Short mmCIF file of C-alpha atoms in Angstrom, two decimals:
data_model
loop_
_atom_site.label_atom_id
_atom_site.label_comp_id
_atom_site.label_asym_id
_atom_site.label_seq_id
_atom_site.Cartn_x
_atom_site.Cartn_y
_atom_site.Cartn_z
CA UNK A 1 34.29 -16.71 -17.88
CA UNK A 2 31.41 -14.21 -17.30
CA UNK A 3 30.01 -14.86 -13.77
CA UNK A 4 26.64 -15.80 -13.01
CA UNK A 5 24.43 -12.64 -12.37
CA UNK A 6 21.10 -11.78 -10.63
CA UNK A 7 19.13 -8.86 -12.03
CA UNK A 8 22.26 -8.06 -14.36
CA UNK A 9 24.63 -7.63 -11.51
CA UNK A 10 27.54 -10.40 -10.88
CA UNK A 11 26.79 -12.77 -7.98
CA UNK A 12 30.28 -12.26 -6.38
CA UNK A 13 30.16 -8.69 -6.38
CA UNK A 14 26.84 -8.41 -5.03
CA UNK A 15 27.51 -10.70 -2.15
CA UNK A 16 30.68 -8.56 -1.80
CA UNK A 17 28.53 -5.56 -1.34
CA UNK A 18 25.85 -7.39 0.82
CA UNK A 19 28.31 -8.61 3.13
CA UNK A 20 30.09 -4.85 3.82
CA UNK A 21 27.07 -2.89 3.70
CA UNK A 22 25.37 -5.36 6.47
CA UNK A 23 28.83 -5.25 8.33
CA UNK A 24 28.95 -1.29 8.30
CA UNK A 25 25.07 -1.13 9.65
CA UNK A 26 25.62 -3.35 11.97
CA UNK A 27 28.88 -1.51 13.52
CA UNK A 28 27.09 2.09 13.11
CA UNK A 29 24.39 1.33 15.46
CA UNK A 30 25.36 -0.07 18.59
CA UNK A 31 22.82 1.45 20.76
CA UNK A 32 19.88 0.13 19.05
CA UNK A 33 21.58 -3.49 18.77
CA UNK A 34 22.09 -3.22 22.59
CA UNK A 35 18.56 -2.16 23.35
CA UNK A 36 17.37 -5.11 21.62
CA UNK A 37 19.47 -7.56 23.14
CA UNK A 38 17.88 -6.31 26.34
CA UNK A 39 13.95 -5.84 25.55
CA UNK A 40 12.79 -7.47 22.36
CA UNK A 41 13.05 -11.08 23.87
CA UNK A 42 9.20 -10.17 25.25
CA UNK A 43 8.21 -10.10 21.58
CA UNK A 44 7.84 -13.60 19.21
CA UNK A 45 11.28 -13.50 17.35
CA UNK A 46 12.03 -10.16 18.87
CA UNK A 47 9.40 -7.84 17.02
CA UNK A 48 6.10 -6.69 17.90
CA UNK A 49 4.76 -7.32 14.45
CA UNK A 50 5.86 -10.13 12.66
CA UNK A 51 6.87 -8.25 9.07
CA UNK A 52 9.26 -6.33 10.64
CA UNK A 53 11.45 -9.23 10.33
CA UNK A 54 11.17 -8.21 6.64
CA UNK A 55 13.63 -5.47 6.99
CA UNK A 56 16.90 -6.58 5.50
CA UNK A 57 19.07 -5.02 8.05
CA UNK A 58 20.91 -7.29 10.41
CA UNK A 59 19.04 -5.88 13.14
CA UNK A 60 16.23 -3.20 13.12
CA UNK A 61 17.02 0.64 14.26
CA UNK A 62 15.03 1.87 17.03
CA UNK A 63 13.09 5.61 16.17
CA UNK A 64 13.62 8.42 19.02
CA UNK A 65 11.24 10.80 16.58
CA UNK A 66 9.51 11.49 13.10
CA UNK A 67 8.69 14.69 11.61
CA UNK A 68 7.61 15.77 8.11
CA UNK A 69 9.71 13.04 5.74
CA UNK A 70 12.48 12.74 8.42
CA UNK A 71 13.23 9.81 10.98
CA UNK A 72 15.96 10.16 14.05
CA UNK A 73 17.17 6.84 15.37
CA UNK A 74 18.64 6.29 19.05
CA UNK A 75 22.08 6.14 17.49
CA UNK A 76 21.39 9.87 16.23
CA UNK A 77 21.17 9.16 12.51
CA UNK A 78 18.94 11.38 10.61
CA UNK A 79 17.24 9.69 7.96
CA UNK A 80 15.44 10.66 4.95
CA UNK A 81 12.06 8.50 4.93
CA UNK A 82 10.58 7.44 1.89
CA UNK A 83 8.90 4.37 3.05
CA UNK A 84 6.48 6.82 4.95
CA UNK A 85 4.74 3.77 6.95
CA UNK A 86 4.16 2.04 3.48
CA UNK A 87 1.80 4.97 2.70
CA UNK A 88 0.36 5.40 6.38
CA UNK A 89 2.39 8.60 6.90
CA UNK A 90 2.27 9.65 2.86
CA UNK A 91 1.68 13.27 3.84
CA UNK A 92 4.60 13.22 6.26
CA UNK A 93 5.26 12.42 9.87
CA UNK A 94 2.65 14.40 12.13
CA UNK A 95 1.34 16.91 10.09
CA UNK A 96 0.62 20.26 12.27
CA UNK A 97 -3.47 19.87 11.59
CA UNK A 98 -3.24 16.71 12.29
CA UNK A 99 -1.37 16.77 15.49
CA UNK A 100 -3.77 19.81 16.97
CA UNK A 101 -6.90 18.00 15.93
CA UNK A 102 -5.57 14.74 18.28
CA UNK A 103 -4.73 17.17 21.31
CA UNK A 104 -7.71 18.55 21.28
CA UNK A 105 -9.94 15.21 20.54
CA UNK A 106 -7.40 13.67 23.38
CA UNK A 107 -9.23 15.95 26.39
CA UNK A 108 -12.47 14.99 25.05
CA UNK A 109 -12.36 11.35 25.23
CA UNK A 110 -11.01 8.62 22.65
CA UNK A 111 -14.10 6.37 22.22
CA UNK A 112 -17.75 6.36 23.36
CA UNK A 113 -19.38 4.70 20.66
CA UNK A 114 -21.30 7.47 19.33
CA UNK A 115 -20.96 10.07 16.76
CA UNK A 116 -19.86 13.87 17.19
CA UNK A 117 -20.60 16.91 15.23
CA UNK A 118 -17.05 16.18 13.52
CA UNK A 119 -18.14 12.97 12.17
CA UNK A 120 -20.74 14.60 10.01
CA UNK A 121 -18.04 16.93 9.10
CA UNK A 122 -16.04 13.86 7.83
CA UNK A 123 -18.94 12.38 5.94
CA UNK A 124 -19.39 15.75 3.98
CA UNK A 125 -15.88 15.68 3.25
CA UNK A 126 -15.54 11.98 2.32
CA UNK A 127 -17.70 12.58 -0.38
CA UNK A 128 -16.33 15.50 -1.35
CA UNK A 129 -12.80 13.97 -1.97
CA UNK A 130 -13.91 10.89 -3.22
CA UNK A 131 -17.38 10.76 -4.78
CA UNK A 132 -20.88 10.26 -3.68
CA UNK A 133 -20.58 7.13 -1.68
CA UNK A 134 -22.55 6.27 1.35
CA UNK A 135 -19.96 5.89 3.93
CA UNK A 136 -18.78 3.16 6.47
CA UNK A 137 -15.65 3.69 8.96
CA UNK A 138 -13.35 0.63 9.57
CA UNK A 139 -10.06 0.51 11.46
CA UNK A 140 -8.10 -1.17 8.29
CA UNK A 141 -8.39 -1.59 4.81
CA UNK A 142 -8.73 -5.50 5.53
CA UNK A 143 -11.52 -4.83 7.50
CA UNK A 144 -13.11 -2.39 4.81
CA UNK A 145 -12.42 -5.05 1.87
CA UNK A 146 -14.21 -7.50 4.04
CA UNK A 147 -17.02 -5.84 4.44
CA UNK A 148 -17.38 -4.79 1.20
CA UNK A 149 -17.29 -8.55 0.29
CA UNK A 150 -20.19 -9.27 2.59
CA UNK A 151 -22.57 -6.48 0.83
CA UNK A 152 -21.66 -7.67 -2.58
CA UNK A 153 -22.30 -11.24 -1.79
CA UNK A 154 -25.37 -10.06 0.29
CA UNK A 155 -26.91 -8.08 -2.44
CA UNK A 156 -25.91 -10.27 -5.55
CA UNK A 157 -26.66 -13.73 -3.59
CA UNK A 158 -23.39 -14.94 -5.23
CA UNK A 159 -20.51 -16.50 -3.63
CA UNK A 160 -17.25 -15.45 -5.21
CA UNK A 161 -15.07 -12.50 -5.50
CA UNK A 162 -12.61 -12.04 -8.56
CA UNK A 163 -9.04 -10.82 -7.83
CA UNK A 164 -5.97 -10.48 -9.57
CA UNK A 165 -2.87 -12.98 -9.40
CA UNK A 166 -0.62 -11.41 -6.65
CA UNK A 167 -3.01 -9.04 -5.20
CA UNK A 168 -3.02 -7.62 -2.19
CA UNK A 169 -5.97 -6.27 -0.22
CA UNK A 170 -4.60 -6.62 3.28
CA UNK A 171 -4.80 -9.77 5.63
CA UNK A 172 -8.29 -10.58 3.84
CA UNK A 173 -8.86 -14.59 3.61
CA UNK A 174 -10.91 -13.97 0.38
CA UNK A 175 -8.33 -13.00 -1.76
CA UNK A 176 -5.51 -15.08 -0.22
CA UNK A 177 -5.44 -16.94 -3.38
CA UNK A 178 -3.21 -17.28 -6.61
CA UNK A 179 -3.06 -19.12 -10.27
CA UNK A 180 -1.24 -22.24 -10.42
CA UNK A 181 -1.17 -23.68 -14.55
CA UNK A 182 -3.98 -21.69 -14.72
CA UNK A 183 -6.18 -22.90 -11.73
CA UNK A 184 -7.36 -20.92 -8.53
CA UNK A 185 -5.54 -22.32 -5.26
CA UNK A 186 -4.66 -21.17 -1.86
CA UNK A 187 -1.98 -19.08 -1.80
CA UNK A 188 1.23 -20.97 -0.60
CA UNK A 189 2.52 -20.14 2.99
CA UNK A 190 -0.82 -19.22 4.46
CA UNK A 191 -0.53 -20.00 8.57
CA UNK A 192 -2.92 -22.22 9.98
CA UNK A 193 -5.23 -21.97 6.74
CA UNK A 194 -7.59 -25.05 6.74
CA UNK A 195 -10.65 -23.85 4.44
CA UNK A 196 -10.64 -24.15 0.89
CA UNK A 197 -10.15 -20.60 -0.52
CA UNK A 198 -11.05 -21.20 -4.00
CA UNK A 199 -15.00 -22.05 -3.19
CA UNK A 200 -15.10 -18.25 -2.59
CA UNK A 201 -12.94 -16.76 -4.99
CA UNK A 202 -11.76 -16.81 -8.65
CA UNK A 203 -8.09 -15.64 -9.89
CA UNK A 204 -7.46 -13.85 -13.29
CA UNK A 205 -3.98 -12.03 -14.28
CA UNK A 206 -4.48 -8.30 -14.31
CA UNK A 207 -4.99 -6.55 -17.46
CA UNK A 208 -6.56 -9.99 -19.06
CA UNK A 209 -10.01 -8.82 -19.97
CA UNK A 210 -10.78 -12.14 -21.84
CA UNK A 211 -9.89 -14.23 -18.68
CA UNK A 212 -12.36 -12.09 -16.46
CA UNK A 213 -15.19 -12.41 -19.10
CA UNK A 214 -14.62 -16.10 -19.03
CA UNK A 215 -14.70 -16.11 -14.98
CA UNK A 216 -17.98 -13.63 -14.62
CA UNK A 217 -19.53 -15.75 -17.76
CA UNK A 218 -20.17 -18.52 -15.04
CA UNK A 219 -22.87 -16.24 -12.92
CA UNK A 220 -21.24 -17.15 -9.54
CA UNK A 221 -19.16 -13.91 -9.21
CA UNK A 222 -20.35 -11.30 -6.77
CA UNK A 223 -17.59 -8.67 -7.17
CA UNK A 224 -14.66 -7.57 -8.83
CA UNK A 225 -12.26 -6.50 -6.32
CA UNK A 226 -9.34 -4.61 -7.76
CA UNK A 227 -6.47 -1.75 -7.13
CA UNK A 228 -6.30 0.58 -10.11
CA UNK A 229 -2.94 -0.25 -10.53
CA UNK A 230 -1.39 -3.77 -9.04
CA UNK A 231 1.08 -2.23 -5.67
CA UNK A 232 2.73 -4.38 -3.12
CA UNK A 233 4.67 -5.97 -5.71
CA UNK A 234 6.46 -5.02 -8.67
CA UNK A 235 4.07 -2.58 -9.58
CA UNK A 236 1.96 -3.15 -12.73
CA UNK A 237 0.20 -0.14 -14.56
CA UNK A 238 -3.16 -1.04 -16.24
CA UNK A 239 -3.40 -1.06 -19.77
CA UNK A 240 -5.23 1.46 -21.81
CA UNK A 241 -8.89 0.31 -21.72
CA UNK A 242 -8.81 -2.17 -19.41
CA UNK A 243 -10.76 -0.32 -16.37
CA UNK A 244 -13.57 0.23 -18.69
CA UNK A 245 -13.44 -2.90 -19.53
CA UNK A 246 -14.00 -4.23 -15.94
CA UNK A 247 -16.86 -1.58 -15.50
CA UNK A 248 -18.63 -3.04 -18.30
CA UNK A 249 -17.84 -6.83 -18.21
CA UNK A 250 -18.98 -6.48 -14.16
CA UNK A 251 -22.12 -4.57 -15.42
CA UNK A 252 -23.30 -6.81 -18.51
CA UNK A 253 -23.05 -9.99 -15.88
CA UNK A 254 -24.48 -8.76 -12.60
CA UNK A 255 -21.26 -8.46 -10.37
CA UNK A 256 -20.23 -5.71 -8.64
CA UNK A 257 -17.08 -3.28 -9.27
CA UNK A 258 -14.82 -2.60 -5.76
CA UNK A 259 -12.00 -0.45 -6.41
CA UNK A 260 -9.28 -0.54 -3.41
CA UNK A 261 -7.47 2.59 -3.62
CA UNK A 262 -5.37 2.16 -0.19
CA UNK A 263 -1.85 2.51 -1.87
CA UNK A 264 -3.04 4.27 -5.18
CA UNK A 265 -4.38 7.23 -3.20
CA UNK A 266 -0.88 8.49 -4.24
CA UNK A 267 -2.58 9.36 -7.60
CA UNK A 268 -3.72 12.77 -6.97
CA UNK A 269 -6.56 14.05 -4.85
CA UNK A 270 -9.63 11.92 -4.55
CA UNK A 271 -7.34 8.68 -5.86
CA UNK A 272 -7.27 6.71 -8.80
CA UNK A 273 -10.50 6.60 -9.02
CA UNK A 274 -11.28 10.27 -9.20
CA UNK A 275 -8.28 11.50 -11.25
CA UNK A 276 -9.16 8.71 -13.96
CA UNK A 277 -13.21 8.84 -13.86
CA UNK A 278 -13.56 5.42 -12.49
CA UNK A 279 -16.93 4.50 -11.35
CA UNK A 280 -17.10 1.39 -8.78
CA UNK A 281 -19.96 0.35 -7.02
CA UNK A 282 -17.86 0.23 -3.44
CA UNK A 283 -15.00 2.39 -2.95
CA UNK A 284 -12.31 1.58 -0.06
CA UNK A 285 -9.53 3.38 0.96
CA UNK A 286 -7.23 3.17 4.17
CA UNK A 287 -3.75 3.65 5.77
CA UNK A 288 -3.02 7.35 5.21
CA UNK A 289 -6.54 9.07 5.14
CA UNK A 290 -6.69 9.62 9.06
CA UNK A 291 -2.95 10.84 8.28
CA UNK A 292 -1.88 7.45 10.46
CA UNK A 293 -4.36 7.14 12.83
CA UNK A 294 -5.45 3.62 12.35
CA UNK A 295 -8.42 4.63 10.10
CA UNK A 296 -10.12 3.25 6.97
CA UNK A 297 -13.46 4.02 5.05
CA UNK A 298 -15.48 2.50 2.56
CA UNK A 299 -18.65 3.10 0.57
CA UNK A 300 -21.43 2.18 -1.85
CA UNK A 301 -23.31 4.20 -4.22
CA UNK A 302 -26.96 4.87 -3.69
CA UNK A 303 -27.73 1.78 -5.62
CA UNK A 304 -26.05 -0.71 -4.08
CA UNK A 305 -27.16 1.00 -0.48
CA UNK A 306 -30.84 0.52 -1.69
CA UNK A 307 -30.45 -3.10 -2.29
CA UNK A 308 -28.56 -3.62 0.58
CA UNK A 309 -31.43 -1.94 2.76
CA UNK A 310 -33.73 -4.28 1.29
CA UNK A 311 -31.73 -7.22 1.94
CA UNK A 312 -30.93 -6.24 5.72
CA UNK A 313 -34.68 -5.67 6.22
CA UNK A 314 -35.30 -9.03 5.51
CA UNK A 315 -32.12 -10.85 6.59
CA UNK A 316 -32.89 -12.78 10.18
CA UNK A 317 -32.14 -10.77 13.52
CA UNK A 318 -28.55 -11.48 14.85
CA UNK A 319 -25.03 -10.40 14.24
CA UNK A 320 -24.22 -9.02 10.79
CA UNK A 321 -20.80 -10.08 10.66
CA UNK A 322 -19.25 -6.43 10.35
CA UNK A 323 -18.17 -3.75 12.65
CA UNK A 324 -15.66 -3.72 15.38
CA UNK A 325 -15.79 -1.99 18.94
CA UNK A 326 -13.55 0.65 18.31
CA UNK A 327 -13.99 1.61 14.64
CA UNK A 328 -16.13 5.29 14.16
CA UNK A 329 -14.48 6.53 17.13
CA UNK A 330 -14.12 10.04 17.88
CA UNK A 331 -10.18 10.27 17.37
CA UNK A 332 -10.67 8.62 14.03
CA UNK A 333 -13.25 11.31 12.94
CA UNK A 334 -11.04 14.08 14.24
CA UNK A 335 -8.06 12.88 12.05
CA UNK A 336 -10.00 12.43 9.12
CA UNK A 337 -11.56 15.81 9.17
CA UNK A 338 -8.29 17.58 9.39
CA UNK A 339 -6.52 15.30 6.72
CA UNK A 340 -9.33 15.62 4.40
CA UNK A 341 -9.47 19.36 4.90
CA UNK A 342 -6.15 20.72 5.42
CA UNK A 343 -3.68 18.11 4.63
CA UNK A 344 -4.94 16.26 1.70
CA UNK A 345 -4.87 19.29 -0.39
CA UNK A 346 -4.32 20.27 -4.28
CA UNK A 347 -1.10 22.02 -3.34
CA UNK A 348 0.15 19.39 -1.27
CA UNK A 349 -0.94 16.79 -4.12
CA UNK A 350 0.79 19.08 -6.78
CA UNK A 351 4.21 19.11 -4.43
CA UNK A 352 4.09 15.53 -4.10
CA UNK A 353 3.73 14.88 -7.97
CA UNK A 354 6.41 17.62 -8.65
CA UNK A 355 8.88 15.71 -6.52
CA UNK A 356 8.11 12.20 -7.13
CA UNK A 357 8.73 13.39 -11.03
CA UNK A 358 11.89 14.48 -10.04
CA UNK A 359 12.76 11.17 -8.21
CA UNK A 360 11.40 9.02 -11.14
CA UNK A 361 13.86 10.95 -13.49
CA UNK A 362 16.83 10.80 -11.29
CA UNK A 363 16.70 7.13 -11.07
CA UNK A 364 16.05 6.04 -14.42
CA UNK A 365 18.96 8.27 -15.26
CA UNK A 366 21.32 6.30 -13.18
CA UNK A 367 19.74 2.74 -14.67
CA UNK A 368 20.51 4.45 -18.17
CA UNK A 369 23.86 5.23 -17.30
CA UNK A 370 25.16 2.26 -15.55
CA UNK A 371 23.15 0.30 -18.16
CA UNK A 372 21.00 -2.10 -15.75
CA UNK A 373 18.51 -4.02 -16.96
CA UNK A 374 15.55 -2.28 -14.77
CA UNK A 375 13.26 0.43 -15.14
CA UNK A 376 11.37 2.67 -13.16
CA UNK A 377 7.16 3.01 -12.36
CA UNK A 378 5.69 6.08 -11.31
CA UNK A 379 2.12 6.53 -9.83
CA UNK A 380 1.23 10.12 -8.60
CA UNK A 381 3.60 10.47 -5.47
CA UNK A 382 4.62 6.31 -5.80
CA UNK A 383 7.75 5.61 -7.39
CA UNK A 384 9.24 2.08 -7.74
CA UNK A 385 12.73 0.85 -9.43
CA UNK A 386 11.98 -2.47 -10.69
CA UNK A 387 15.10 -4.84 -10.99
CA UNK A 388 14.51 -6.07 -14.19
CA UNK A 389 13.01 -4.91 -17.72
CA UNK A 390 9.78 -3.18 -18.04
CA UNK A 391 6.78 -2.47 -18.31
CA UNK A 392 4.93 -5.64 -16.53
CA UNK A 393 1.58 -6.63 -18.09
CA UNK A 394 0.14 -8.76 -14.88
CA UNK A 395 1.04 -10.45 -11.35
CA UNK A 396 3.24 -13.38 -13.05
CA UNK A 397 5.61 -10.76 -14.46
CA UNK A 398 5.91 -8.96 -11.34
CA UNK A 399 6.68 -11.84 -9.20
CA UNK A 400 9.34 -13.30 -11.65
CA UNK A 401 10.64 -9.52 -11.57
CA UNK A 402 11.24 -9.68 -7.87
CA UNK A 403 14.99 -10.14 -6.81
CA UNK A 404 15.35 -10.62 -3.31
CA UNK A 405 18.76 -10.62 -2.71
CA UNK A 406 19.66 -7.81 -5.05
CA UNK A 407 16.74 -5.44 -3.49
CA UNK A 408 17.94 -6.59 0.70
CA UNK A 409 21.23 -5.51 -0.76
CA UNK A 410 20.21 -2.36 -2.31
CA UNK A 411 17.44 -1.35 1.05
CA UNK A 412 20.79 -1.91 3.32
CA UNK A 413 23.29 0.13 0.99
CA UNK A 414 20.82 2.91 0.92
CA UNK A 415 19.84 2.78 4.51
CA UNK A 416 23.86 3.37 5.41
CA UNK A 417 23.77 6.37 2.71
CA UNK A 418 20.82 7.93 5.19
CA UNK A 419 17.70 7.08 3.09
CA UNK A 420 14.82 4.52 4.23
CA UNK A 421 12.67 2.80 1.35
CA UNK A 422 9.96 0.15 2.00
CA UNK A 423 11.10 -3.03 2.97
CA UNK A 424 8.42 -5.30 0.86
CA UNK A 425 9.33 -4.21 -2.67
CA UNK A 426 11.36 -1.36 -3.92
CA UNK A 427 8.45 1.58 -2.99
CA UNK A 428 9.47 5.24 -2.36
CA UNK A 429 6.96 7.73 -1.61
CA UNK A 430 7.31 11.68 -2.06
CA UNK A 431 5.27 13.65 0.84
CA UNK A 432 4.70 17.20 0.89
CA UNK A 433 7.11 17.49 3.63
CA UNK A 434 9.98 15.72 1.43
CA UNK A 435 12.65 18.61 -0.06
CA UNK A 436 14.44 18.30 -3.29
CA UNK A 437 17.78 18.07 -1.62
CA UNK A 438 16.48 14.87 0.14
CA UNK A 439 15.59 13.47 -3.53
CA UNK A 440 18.73 14.42 -4.68
CA UNK A 441 20.47 12.83 -1.94
CA UNK A 442 18.69 9.23 -2.68
CA UNK A 443 19.23 9.66 -6.15
CA UNK A 444 22.85 10.34 -5.51
CA UNK A 445 23.04 7.19 -3.00
CA UNK A 446 21.27 5.40 -5.51
CA UNK A 447 23.69 6.16 -8.40
CA UNK A 448 26.63 5.13 -6.11
CA UNK A 449 25.28 1.65 -5.56
CA UNK A 450 25.04 1.22 -9.34
CA UNK A 451 28.20 2.68 -9.95
CA UNK A 452 29.53 -0.15 -7.76
CA UNK A 453 27.25 -3.09 -8.73
CA UNK A 454 27.37 -2.37 -12.29
CA UNK A 455 31.03 -1.28 -12.50
#
């Protein structure tokens, strides 16, 4: 009798593997377990940020240090880091130019609500790297997206944002919606949610231009907010003509187009937007833009800036609802300037692309060799294996492809073999510091696990 399977893996075999790998992990890190038992109780549920509970191991490791693409934990294990802070450290941990910039600025003050000469340099570099936008600085991409949407609503006089089913633009209320039986609804699971978010948002499926056109035709959409590639899920690539269609539809219906490059900055220098010649009205990028220092940037074209200035001059005096006290501080500018000029280089991206291609090819070869009904997707330096056939077309298909039980077992198994990937999905990044031997170790570990699961 055939055994039930999850993503092609017999359930009893998967359970046995997961149990063994969890036990192996727990036995190998007694110092972390002891330290957590003694000190984690001061935090809610034992973690300083709630999503740290999403790691699938029996308990968290505690990091002693990180350098380049390597982490060392307090139990003495060296770990090849392909998570890289979920993109925050995409160029490696503590690149030398960034570390020097931090040390230099630390002696000059951390925040004083005034610009510096380095701020002017950073502005020039932002335009050179990403395009001719009028820039503003935020601390997180969530904030940057929130502020960009305020501008879009202000200049269009319209209430709604159009987003794609399964999207993620940070913890932004406006985008916490999804499709249910073809209707826009509040996303399930939101904590303490009391507002009807559908009053300010409409959801379409990614790659569905007909659905976008129908939503825009109602005349109440201020902006389309999208990533160039759907990430933070099982990754979904745009179909040919999709982005050109979005641009044309936004123009035809008087909506603005906002591109959020926070994850797809992996695509190459200037992000997916510059590599593929996209022309958004507003542009957002965060995470690694300042090498891991909490920083995000958002900008608008001259045309949008002119419209906003007219609106801003006429609005009543009072709080704008945009900006936070610690944003645009001198440490951010020091890190922005160092990253944009000395870290985020063409050479760095060339190394990352080559390494990611090596990784994607190795993972796909293992999948093919063992007959797994899975596939691999790559966007520049970003690689994912997806535990389902592909390619995927939209957020609904991406949600169906997500296999938490299989992924959790794989993540723990890979960590036991010295390789760390992102906890939320099967995302891996190759940094300029990632060595070919680290990539080969990850491929070998992946192959070893698949050999057992699909024996």
